[in-house]
Tab-separated table of C-alpha atoms and ligand atoms in Angstrom:
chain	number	residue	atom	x	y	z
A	1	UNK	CA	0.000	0.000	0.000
A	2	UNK	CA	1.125	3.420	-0.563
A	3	UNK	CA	1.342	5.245	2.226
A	4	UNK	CA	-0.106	8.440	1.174
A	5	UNK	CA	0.693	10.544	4.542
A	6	UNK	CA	4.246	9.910	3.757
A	7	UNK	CA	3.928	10.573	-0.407
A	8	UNK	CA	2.277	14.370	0.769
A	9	UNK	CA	4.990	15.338	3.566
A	10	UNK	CA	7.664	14.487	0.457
A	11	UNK	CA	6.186	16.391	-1.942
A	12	UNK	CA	5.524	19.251	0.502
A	13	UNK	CA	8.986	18.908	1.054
A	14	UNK	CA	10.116	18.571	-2.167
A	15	UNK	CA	8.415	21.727	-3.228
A	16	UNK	CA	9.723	23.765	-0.302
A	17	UNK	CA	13.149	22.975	-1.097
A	18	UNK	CA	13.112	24.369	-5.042
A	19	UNK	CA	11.813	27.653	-2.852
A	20	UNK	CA	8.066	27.206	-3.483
A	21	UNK	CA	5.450	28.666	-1.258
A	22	UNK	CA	3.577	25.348	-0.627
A	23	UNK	CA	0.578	27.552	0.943
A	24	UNK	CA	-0.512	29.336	-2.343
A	25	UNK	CA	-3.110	28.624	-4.394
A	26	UNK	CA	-2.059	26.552	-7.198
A	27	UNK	CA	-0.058	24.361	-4.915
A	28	UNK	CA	-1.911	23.862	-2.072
A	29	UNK	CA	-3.747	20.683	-2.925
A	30	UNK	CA	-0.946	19.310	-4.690
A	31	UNK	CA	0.630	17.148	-2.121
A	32	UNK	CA	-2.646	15.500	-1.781
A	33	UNK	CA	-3.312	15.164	-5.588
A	34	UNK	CA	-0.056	13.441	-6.019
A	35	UNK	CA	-0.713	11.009	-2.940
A	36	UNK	CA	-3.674	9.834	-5.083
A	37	UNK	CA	-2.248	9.742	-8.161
A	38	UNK	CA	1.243	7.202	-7.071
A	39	UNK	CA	-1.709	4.927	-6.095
A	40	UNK	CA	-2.561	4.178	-9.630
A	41	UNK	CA	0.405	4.883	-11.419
A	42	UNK	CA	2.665	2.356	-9.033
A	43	UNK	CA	-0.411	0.001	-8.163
A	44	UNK	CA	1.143	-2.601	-9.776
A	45	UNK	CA	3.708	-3.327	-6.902
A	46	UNK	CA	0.299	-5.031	-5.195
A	47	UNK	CA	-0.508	-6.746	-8.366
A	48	UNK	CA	-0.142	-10.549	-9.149
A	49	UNK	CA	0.403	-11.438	-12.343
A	50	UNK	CA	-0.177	-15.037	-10.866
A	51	UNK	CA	-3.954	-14.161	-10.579
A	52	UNK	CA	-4.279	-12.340	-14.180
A	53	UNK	CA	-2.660	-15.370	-15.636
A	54	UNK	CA	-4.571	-17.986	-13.970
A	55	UNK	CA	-7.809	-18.449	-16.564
A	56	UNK	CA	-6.697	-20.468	-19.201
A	57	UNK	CA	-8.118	-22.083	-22.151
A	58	UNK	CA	-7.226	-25.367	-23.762
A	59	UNK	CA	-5.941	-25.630	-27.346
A	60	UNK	CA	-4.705	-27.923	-30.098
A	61	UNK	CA	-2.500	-25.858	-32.167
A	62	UNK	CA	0.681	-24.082	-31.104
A	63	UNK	CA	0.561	-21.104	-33.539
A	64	UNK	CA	2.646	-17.928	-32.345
A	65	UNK	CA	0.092	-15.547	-30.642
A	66	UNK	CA	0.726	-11.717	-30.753
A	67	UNK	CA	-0.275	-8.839	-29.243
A	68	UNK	CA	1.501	-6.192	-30.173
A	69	UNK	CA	1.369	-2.410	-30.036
A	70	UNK	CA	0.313	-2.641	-26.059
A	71	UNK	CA	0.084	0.931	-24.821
A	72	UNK	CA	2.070	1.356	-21.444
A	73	UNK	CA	3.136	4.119	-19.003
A	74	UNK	CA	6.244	3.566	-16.676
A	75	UNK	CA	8.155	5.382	-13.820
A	76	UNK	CA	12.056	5.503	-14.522
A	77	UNK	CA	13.108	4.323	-10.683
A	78	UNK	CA	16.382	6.382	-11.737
A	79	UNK	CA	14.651	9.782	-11.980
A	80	UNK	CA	10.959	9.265	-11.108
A	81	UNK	CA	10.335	10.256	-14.788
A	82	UNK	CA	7.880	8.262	-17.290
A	83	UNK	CA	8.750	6.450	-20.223
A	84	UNK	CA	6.039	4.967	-22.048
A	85	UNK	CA	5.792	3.297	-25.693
A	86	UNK	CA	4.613	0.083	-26.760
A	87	UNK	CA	5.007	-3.143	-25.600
A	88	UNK	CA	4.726	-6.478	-28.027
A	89	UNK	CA	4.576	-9.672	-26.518
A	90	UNK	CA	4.114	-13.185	-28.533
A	91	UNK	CA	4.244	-16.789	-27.267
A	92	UNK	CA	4.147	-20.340	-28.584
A	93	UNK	CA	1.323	-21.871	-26.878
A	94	UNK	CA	1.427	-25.606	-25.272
A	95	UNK	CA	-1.334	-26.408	-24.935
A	96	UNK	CA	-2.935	-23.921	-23.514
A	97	UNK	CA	-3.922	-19.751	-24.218
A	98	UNK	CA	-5.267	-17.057	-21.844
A	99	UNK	CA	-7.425	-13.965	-22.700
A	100	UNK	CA	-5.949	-11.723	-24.957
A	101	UNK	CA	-6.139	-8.835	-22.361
A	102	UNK	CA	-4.501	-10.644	-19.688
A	103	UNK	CA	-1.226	-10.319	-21.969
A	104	UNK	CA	-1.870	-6.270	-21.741
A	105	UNK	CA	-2.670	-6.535	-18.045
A	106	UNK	CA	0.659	-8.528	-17.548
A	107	UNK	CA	2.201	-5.707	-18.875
A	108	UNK	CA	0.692	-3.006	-17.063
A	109	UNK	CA	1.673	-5.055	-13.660
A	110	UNK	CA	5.255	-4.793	-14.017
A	111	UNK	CA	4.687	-0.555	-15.765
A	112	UNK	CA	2.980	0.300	-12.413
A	113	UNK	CA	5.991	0.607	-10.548
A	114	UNK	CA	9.510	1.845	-10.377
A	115	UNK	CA	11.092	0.181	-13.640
A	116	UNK	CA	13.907	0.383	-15.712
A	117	UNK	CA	12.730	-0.943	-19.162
A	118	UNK	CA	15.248	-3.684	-19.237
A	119	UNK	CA	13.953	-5.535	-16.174
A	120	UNK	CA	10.454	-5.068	-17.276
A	121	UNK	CA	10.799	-6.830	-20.478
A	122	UNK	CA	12.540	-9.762	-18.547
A	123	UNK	CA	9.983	-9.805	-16.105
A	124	UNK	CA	7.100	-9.772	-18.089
A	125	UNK	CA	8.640	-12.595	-20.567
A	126	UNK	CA	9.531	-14.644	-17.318
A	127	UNK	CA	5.945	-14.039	-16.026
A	128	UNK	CA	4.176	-15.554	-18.915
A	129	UNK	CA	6.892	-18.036	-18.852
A	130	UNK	CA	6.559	-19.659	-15.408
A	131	UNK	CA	2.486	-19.326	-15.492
A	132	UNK	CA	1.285	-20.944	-18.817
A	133	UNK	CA	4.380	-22.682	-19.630
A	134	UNK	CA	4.203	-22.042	-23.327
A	135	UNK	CA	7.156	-23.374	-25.433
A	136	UNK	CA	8.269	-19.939	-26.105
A	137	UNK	CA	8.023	-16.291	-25.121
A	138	UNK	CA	9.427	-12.580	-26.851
A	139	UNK	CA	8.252	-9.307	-26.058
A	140	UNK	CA	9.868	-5.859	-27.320
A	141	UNK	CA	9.262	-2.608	-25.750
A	142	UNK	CA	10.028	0.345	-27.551
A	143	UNK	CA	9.509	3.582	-25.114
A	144	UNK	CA	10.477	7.026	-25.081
A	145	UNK	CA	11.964	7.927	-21.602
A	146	UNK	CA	11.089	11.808	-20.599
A	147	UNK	CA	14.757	11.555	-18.913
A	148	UNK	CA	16.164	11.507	-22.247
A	149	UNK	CA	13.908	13.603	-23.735
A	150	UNK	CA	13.236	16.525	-20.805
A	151	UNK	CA	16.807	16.622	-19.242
A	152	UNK	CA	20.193	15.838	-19.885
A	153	UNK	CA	20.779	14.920	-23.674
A	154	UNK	CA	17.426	16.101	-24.474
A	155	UNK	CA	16.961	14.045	-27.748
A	156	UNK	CA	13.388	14.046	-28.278
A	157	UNK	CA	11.726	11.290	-30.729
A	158	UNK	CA	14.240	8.749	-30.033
A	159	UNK	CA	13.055	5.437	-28.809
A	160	UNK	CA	14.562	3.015	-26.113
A	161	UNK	CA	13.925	-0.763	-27.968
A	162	UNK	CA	14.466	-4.284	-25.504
A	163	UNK	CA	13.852	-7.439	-26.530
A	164	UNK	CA	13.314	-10.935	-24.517
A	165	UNK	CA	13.441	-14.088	-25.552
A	166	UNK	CA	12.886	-17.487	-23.759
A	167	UNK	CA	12.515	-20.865	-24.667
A	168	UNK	CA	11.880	-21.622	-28.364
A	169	UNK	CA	12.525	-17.685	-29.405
A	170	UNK	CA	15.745	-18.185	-28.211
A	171	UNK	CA	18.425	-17.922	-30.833
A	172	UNK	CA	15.722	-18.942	-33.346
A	173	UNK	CA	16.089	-16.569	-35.996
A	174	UNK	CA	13.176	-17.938	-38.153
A	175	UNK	CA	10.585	-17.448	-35.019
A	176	UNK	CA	12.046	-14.200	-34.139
A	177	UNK	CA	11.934	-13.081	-37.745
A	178	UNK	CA	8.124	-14.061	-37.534
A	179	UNK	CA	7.998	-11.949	-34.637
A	180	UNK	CA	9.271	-9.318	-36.245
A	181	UNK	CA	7.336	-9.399	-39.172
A	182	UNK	CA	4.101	-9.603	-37.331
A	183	UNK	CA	4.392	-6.576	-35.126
A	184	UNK	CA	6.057	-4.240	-37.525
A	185	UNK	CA	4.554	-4.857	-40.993
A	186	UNK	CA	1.058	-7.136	-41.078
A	187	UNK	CA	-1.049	-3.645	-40.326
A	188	UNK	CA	-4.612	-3.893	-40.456
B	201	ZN	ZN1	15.717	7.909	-16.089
């Protein structure tokens, strides 16, 4: 749980020590409005992707299933920052498929919280992994981080891309290749 108390005495803080006048107008509610808001955008640290990946439906085939261009929003843990993009995520069933959105909520699980985008393409590829067992996992995420873009090299428009693979995706340049394809030029 976040402890909201806490969040609103930092930011008061924080705000005080850039020289703001924490009692005027604008500002006033702010601590408070913040509190709230670091509820949703790091509620995934009480999520369980254990729970979203749970419903599962039998099948015969193991075609590759994708669901790419997965809208996300993330916290850089090294500047409290966003970066947000796209996530694509594929797997090679075994026997078994979940929901389609339970792929997107799997992603936003591992977004809500302090990230670096690295770890959060191994984690969600490892989630999906240990919890339907398929024979094979990649996911991509392609973000643009706001500390690249706000502050220091300030290079807006360019993209951070990560890619995991497990089990049959790995060093299988034919599957990844169909990966690739699929996300990037079958457009609808
Ligand atoms: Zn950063």
């Amino acid at each position: 749980m976040v402890d909201k108390a806490k969040v609103k005495e930092a930011v008061t803080m924080l705000l005080e020590a850039i020289g703001e006048d924490t009692g005027r107008e604008g500002l006033i509610e702010t601590p408070d409005r913040i509190s709230r808001m670091y509820e949703e955008i790091f509620g995934g640290m009480e999520m369980d992707c254990k729970e979203i990946l749970s419903k599962r439906f039998t099948v015969d085939n193991s075609e590759m299933v994708v669901e790419r261009d997965i809208t996300f929003y993330s916290m850089c843990e090294h500047h409290l920052m966003p970066f947000y993009g796209k996530a694509h995520v594929a797997y090679v069933p075994n026997g078994e498929v979940v929901g389609i959105s339970k792929l997107a909520r799997t992603v936003e699980v591992f977004a809500k919280r302090p990230q670096i985008q690295e770890r959060m393409t191994s984690q969600i590829a490892d989630a999906i992994m240990e919890e339907l067992n398929p024979k094979g996992v990649m996911v991509m995420l392609e973000a643009e981080h706001m500390c690249m873009t706000m502050r220091g090299v300030k290079k807006p428009g360019s993209s951070t891309v990560t890619v995991a693979t497990r089990g049959d995706f790995v060093d299988n340049e034919k599957l990844q290749s169909t990966f690739y394809g699929r996300v990037k030029n079958f457009r609808l």
